[in-house]
Coordinates of C-alpha atoms and ligand atoms in Angstrom, one line a residue:
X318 CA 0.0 0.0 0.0
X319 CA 1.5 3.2 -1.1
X320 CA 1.0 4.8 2.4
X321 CA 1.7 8.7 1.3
X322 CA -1.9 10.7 1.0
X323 CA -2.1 13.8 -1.7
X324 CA -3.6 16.9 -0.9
X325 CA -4.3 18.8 -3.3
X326 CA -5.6 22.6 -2.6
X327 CA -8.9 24.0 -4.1
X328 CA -9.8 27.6 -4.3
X329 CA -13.4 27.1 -3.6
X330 CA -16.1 24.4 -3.4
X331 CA -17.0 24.8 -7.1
X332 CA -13.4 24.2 -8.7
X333 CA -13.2 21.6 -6.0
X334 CA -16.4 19.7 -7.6
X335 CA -15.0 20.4 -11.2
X336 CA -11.8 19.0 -10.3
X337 CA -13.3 15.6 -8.7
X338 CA -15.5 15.1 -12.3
X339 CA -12.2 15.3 -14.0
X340 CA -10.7 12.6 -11.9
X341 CA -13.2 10.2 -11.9
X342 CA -13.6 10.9 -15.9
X343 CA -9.9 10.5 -15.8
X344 CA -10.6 6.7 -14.1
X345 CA -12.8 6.0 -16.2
X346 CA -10.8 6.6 -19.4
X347 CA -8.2 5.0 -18.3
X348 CA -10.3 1.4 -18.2
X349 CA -11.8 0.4 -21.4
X350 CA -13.4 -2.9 -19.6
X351 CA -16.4 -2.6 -17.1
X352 CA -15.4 0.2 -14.3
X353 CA -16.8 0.5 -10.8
X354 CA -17.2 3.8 -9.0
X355 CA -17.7 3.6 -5.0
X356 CA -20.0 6.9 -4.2
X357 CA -20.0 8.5 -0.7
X358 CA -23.1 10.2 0.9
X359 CA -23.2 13.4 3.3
X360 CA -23.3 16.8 1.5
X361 CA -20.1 16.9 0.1
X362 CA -20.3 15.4 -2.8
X363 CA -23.7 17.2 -3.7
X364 CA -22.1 19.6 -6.1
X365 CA -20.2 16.5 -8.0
X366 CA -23.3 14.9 -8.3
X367 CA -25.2 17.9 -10.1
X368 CA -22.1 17.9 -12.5
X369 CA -21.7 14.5 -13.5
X370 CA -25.7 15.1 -14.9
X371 CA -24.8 18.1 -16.7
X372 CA -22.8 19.3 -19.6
X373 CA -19.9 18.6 -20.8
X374 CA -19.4 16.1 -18.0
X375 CA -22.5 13.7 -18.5
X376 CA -21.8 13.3 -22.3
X377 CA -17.9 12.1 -21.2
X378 CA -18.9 9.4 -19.3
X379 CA -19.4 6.1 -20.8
X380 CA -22.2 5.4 -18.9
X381 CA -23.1 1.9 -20.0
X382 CA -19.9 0.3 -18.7
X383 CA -20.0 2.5 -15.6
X384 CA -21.2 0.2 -12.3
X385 CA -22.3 2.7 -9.2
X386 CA -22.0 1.3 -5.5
X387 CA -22.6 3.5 -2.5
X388 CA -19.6 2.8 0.4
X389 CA -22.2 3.6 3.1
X390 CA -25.8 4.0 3.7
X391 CA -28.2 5.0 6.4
X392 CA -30.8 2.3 7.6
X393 CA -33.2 4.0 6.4
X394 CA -36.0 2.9 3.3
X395 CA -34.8 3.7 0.0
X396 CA -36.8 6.3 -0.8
X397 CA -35.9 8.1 3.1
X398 CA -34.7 11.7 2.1
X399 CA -31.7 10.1 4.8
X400 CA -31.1 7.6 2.1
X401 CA -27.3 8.1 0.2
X402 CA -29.0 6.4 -2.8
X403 CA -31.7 8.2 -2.4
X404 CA -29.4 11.5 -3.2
X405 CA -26.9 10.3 -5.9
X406 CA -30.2 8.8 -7.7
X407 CA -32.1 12.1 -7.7
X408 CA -29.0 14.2 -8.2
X409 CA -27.6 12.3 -11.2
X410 CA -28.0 8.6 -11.8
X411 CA -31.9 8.4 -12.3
X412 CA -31.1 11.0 -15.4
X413 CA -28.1 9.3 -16.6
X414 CA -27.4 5.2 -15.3
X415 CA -28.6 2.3 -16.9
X416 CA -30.8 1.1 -13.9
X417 CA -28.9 -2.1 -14.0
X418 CA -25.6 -0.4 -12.8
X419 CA -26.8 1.1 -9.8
X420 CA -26.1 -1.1 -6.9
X421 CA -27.9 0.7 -3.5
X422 CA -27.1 -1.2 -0.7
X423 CA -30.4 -3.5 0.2
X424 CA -31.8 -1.3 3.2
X425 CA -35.0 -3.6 2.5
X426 CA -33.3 -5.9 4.5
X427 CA -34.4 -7.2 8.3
X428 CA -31.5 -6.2 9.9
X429 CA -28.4 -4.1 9.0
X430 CA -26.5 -7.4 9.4
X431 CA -28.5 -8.9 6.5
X432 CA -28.3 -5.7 4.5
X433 CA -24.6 -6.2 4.8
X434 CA -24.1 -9.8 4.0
X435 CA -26.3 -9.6 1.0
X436 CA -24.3 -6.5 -0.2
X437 CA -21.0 -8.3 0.3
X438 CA -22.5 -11.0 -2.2
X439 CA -23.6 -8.5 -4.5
X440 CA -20.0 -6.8 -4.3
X441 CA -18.2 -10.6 -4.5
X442 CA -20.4 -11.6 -7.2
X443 CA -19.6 -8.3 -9.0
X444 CA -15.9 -9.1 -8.8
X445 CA -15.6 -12.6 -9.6
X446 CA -14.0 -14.0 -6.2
X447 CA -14.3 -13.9 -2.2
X448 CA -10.6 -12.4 -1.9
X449 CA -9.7 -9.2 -2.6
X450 CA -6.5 -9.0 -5.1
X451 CA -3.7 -6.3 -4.9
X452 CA -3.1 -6.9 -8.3
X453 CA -7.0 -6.5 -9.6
X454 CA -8.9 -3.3 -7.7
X455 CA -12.7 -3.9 -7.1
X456 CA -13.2 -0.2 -7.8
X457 CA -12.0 2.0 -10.2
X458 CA -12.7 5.2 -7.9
X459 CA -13.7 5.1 -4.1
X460 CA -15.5 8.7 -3.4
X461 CA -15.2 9.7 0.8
X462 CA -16.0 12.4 3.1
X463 CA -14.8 14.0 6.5
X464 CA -17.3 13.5 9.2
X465 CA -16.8 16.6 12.3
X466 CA -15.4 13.8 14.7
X467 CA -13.4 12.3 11.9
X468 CA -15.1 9.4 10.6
X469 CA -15.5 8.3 7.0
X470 CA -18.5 6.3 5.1
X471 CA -20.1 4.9 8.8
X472 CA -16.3 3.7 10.4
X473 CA -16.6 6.0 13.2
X474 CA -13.6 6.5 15.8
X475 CA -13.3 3.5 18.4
X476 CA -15.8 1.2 16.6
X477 CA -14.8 -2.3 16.6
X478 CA -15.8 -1.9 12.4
X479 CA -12.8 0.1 12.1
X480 CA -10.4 -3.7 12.9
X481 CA -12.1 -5.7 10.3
X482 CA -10.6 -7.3 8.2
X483 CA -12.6 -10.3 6.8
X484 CA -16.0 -9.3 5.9
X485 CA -15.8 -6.6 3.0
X486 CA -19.2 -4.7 4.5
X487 CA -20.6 -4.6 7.9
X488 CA -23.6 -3.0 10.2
X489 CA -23.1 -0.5 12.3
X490 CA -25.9 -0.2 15.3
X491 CA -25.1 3.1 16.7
X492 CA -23.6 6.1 14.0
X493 CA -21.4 8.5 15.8
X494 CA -23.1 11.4 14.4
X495 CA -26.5 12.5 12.9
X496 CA -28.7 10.9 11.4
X497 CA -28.1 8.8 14.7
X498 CA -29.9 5.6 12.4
X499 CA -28.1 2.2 12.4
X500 CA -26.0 2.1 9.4
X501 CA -24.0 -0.1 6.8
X502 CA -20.9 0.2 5.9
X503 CA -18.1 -0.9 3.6
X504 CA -15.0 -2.1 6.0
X505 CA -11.5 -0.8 5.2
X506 CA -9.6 -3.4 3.2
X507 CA -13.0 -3.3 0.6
X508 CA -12.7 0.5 0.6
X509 CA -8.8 0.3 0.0
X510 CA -9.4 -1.9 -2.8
X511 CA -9.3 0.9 -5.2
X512 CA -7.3 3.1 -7.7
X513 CA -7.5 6.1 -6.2
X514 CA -9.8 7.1 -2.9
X515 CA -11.0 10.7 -3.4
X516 CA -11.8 12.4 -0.6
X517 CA -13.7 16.1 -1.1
X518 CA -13.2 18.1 1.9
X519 CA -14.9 22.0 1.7
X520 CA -15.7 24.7 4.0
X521 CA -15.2 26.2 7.4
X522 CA -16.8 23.7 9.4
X523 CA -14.1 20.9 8.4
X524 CA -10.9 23.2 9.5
X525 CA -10.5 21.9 12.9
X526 CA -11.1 17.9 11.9
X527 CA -9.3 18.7 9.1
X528 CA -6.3 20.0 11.1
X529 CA -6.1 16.8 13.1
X530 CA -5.8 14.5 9.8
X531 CA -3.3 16.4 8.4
X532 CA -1.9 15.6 11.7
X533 CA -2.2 12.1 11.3
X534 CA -4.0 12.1 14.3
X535 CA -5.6 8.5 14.6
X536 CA -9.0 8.7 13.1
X537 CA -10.8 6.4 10.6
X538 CA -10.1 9.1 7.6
X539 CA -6.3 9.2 8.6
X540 CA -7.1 4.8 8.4
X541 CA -8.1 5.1 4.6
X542 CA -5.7 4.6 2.7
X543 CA -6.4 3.3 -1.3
X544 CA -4.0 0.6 -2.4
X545 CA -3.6 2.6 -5.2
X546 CA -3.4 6.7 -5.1
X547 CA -5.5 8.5 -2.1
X548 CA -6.2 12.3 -2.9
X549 CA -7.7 14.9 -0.7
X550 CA -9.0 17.5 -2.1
X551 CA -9.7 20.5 0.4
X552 CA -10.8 24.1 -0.6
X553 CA -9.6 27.3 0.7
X554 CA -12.7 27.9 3.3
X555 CA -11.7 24.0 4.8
X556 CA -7.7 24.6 5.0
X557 CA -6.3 25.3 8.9
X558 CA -4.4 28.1 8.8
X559 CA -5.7 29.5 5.7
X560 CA -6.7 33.4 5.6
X561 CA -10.0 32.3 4.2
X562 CA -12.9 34.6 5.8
X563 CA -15.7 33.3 6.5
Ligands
6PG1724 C1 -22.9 9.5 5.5 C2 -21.5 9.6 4.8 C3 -20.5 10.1 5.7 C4 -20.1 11.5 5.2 C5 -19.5 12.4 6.2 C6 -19.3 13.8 5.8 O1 -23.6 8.6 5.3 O2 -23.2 10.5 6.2 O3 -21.2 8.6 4.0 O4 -19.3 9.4 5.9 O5 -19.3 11.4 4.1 O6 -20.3 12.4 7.4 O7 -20.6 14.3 5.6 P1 -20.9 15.7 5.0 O8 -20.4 15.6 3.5 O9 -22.3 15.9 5.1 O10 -20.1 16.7 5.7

């Protein structure tokens, strides 16, 4: 695992959403086969989301031979406002995804336990193998955020989720922050499975979390780490230190 994490600097949240369309583009071009894109959900990656649906973005994107997972999801039914899905579908893939390359994570199911196991089928049969190979990424992009207390998709700091290591997706019964529903998660070897992990990290209110991963403080975003590249990249507004007024 390459352990050294990019960060890139953005001006603002706009050129910071432009810039993340032309690396998963990028990604995508640079896999002619079947490519797999891991989404995130939070408001981060609203403003990618809008892009990726309009010009020139959506006509760049071969969207046939594009497969959509989400690396998290709230407990909540699919059609829940709460529901990560629920976003990326109304923000772009509805308009633009064959229906057959979405993969939502089954929230249908009893318990988040099931959810998970029937999404780690899903993600196994997807790839072609119960192991994980170095050599052969399951995704071809892994999208994250920066939660206030540091945690990323639902691994929240001092969760027993955070030391797994078999299962490639888990439940979580109590999320760290709001909305305070059970939740399902990807585990970290599944998320690190990847080409690049592209975290999008804007605005004021992510400084001071943002100052203790650049500190490699021990949180579960410092703990992501692609196998491939990991990026960050952090506007102006969410910089410590920066001059930025806001
Ligand atoms: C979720 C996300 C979560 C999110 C962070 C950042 O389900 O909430 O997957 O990990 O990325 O909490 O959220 P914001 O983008 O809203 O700040």
């Amino acid at each position: 695992m390459k352990s050294e994490r990019q960060i890139i600097r953005m001006p603002d949240a706009t050129a910071l959403a432009q810039t993340a369309a032309e690396r998963l583009i990028a990604r995508l071009e640079a896999n002619s086969d079947r490519t797999a894109v891991c989404l995130t959900g939070g408001s981060s990656p609203e403003r990618l989301y809008r892009l990726l649906a309009s010009e020139p973005y959506r006509n760049r994107i071969p969207w046939r031979r594009v497969h959509w997972f989400m690396g998290d999801e709230r407990f909540v039914p699919p059609e829940d406002f709460r529901n990560n899905m629920a976003m990326a579908r109304r923000l772009f893939l509805d308009m633009c995804a064959p229906p057959e390359n979405i993969h939502p994570i089954p929230v249908q199911a009893g318990t988040t336990r099931d959810a998970a196991r029937r999404y780690e089928i899903a993600l196994q049969t997807f790839y072609g193998s119960g192991r994980l190979d170095p050599a052969r990424p399951l995704f071809d992009l892994v999208l994250m955020g920066l939660g206030p207390d540091g945690h990323t998709a639902s691994l929240f700091p001092g969760d027993a989720a955070l030391d797994e290591r078999e299962r490639w997706v888990i439940g979580v019964a109590h999320a760290g922050v709001e909305p305070l529903v059970p939740r399902v998660t990807m585990t970290l070897p599944t998320l690190a499975s990847c080409r690049e992990m592209l975290f999008e990290v804007s605005g004021p209110d992510k400084r001071a979390i943002l100052a203790q991963v650049l500190n490699s403080d021990d949180l579960p975003a410092v703990r992501a780490r692609s196998l491939g590249d990991t990026v960050w990249l952090v506007d102006a507004a969410a910089m410590p230190g920066s001059s930025h007024d806001t």
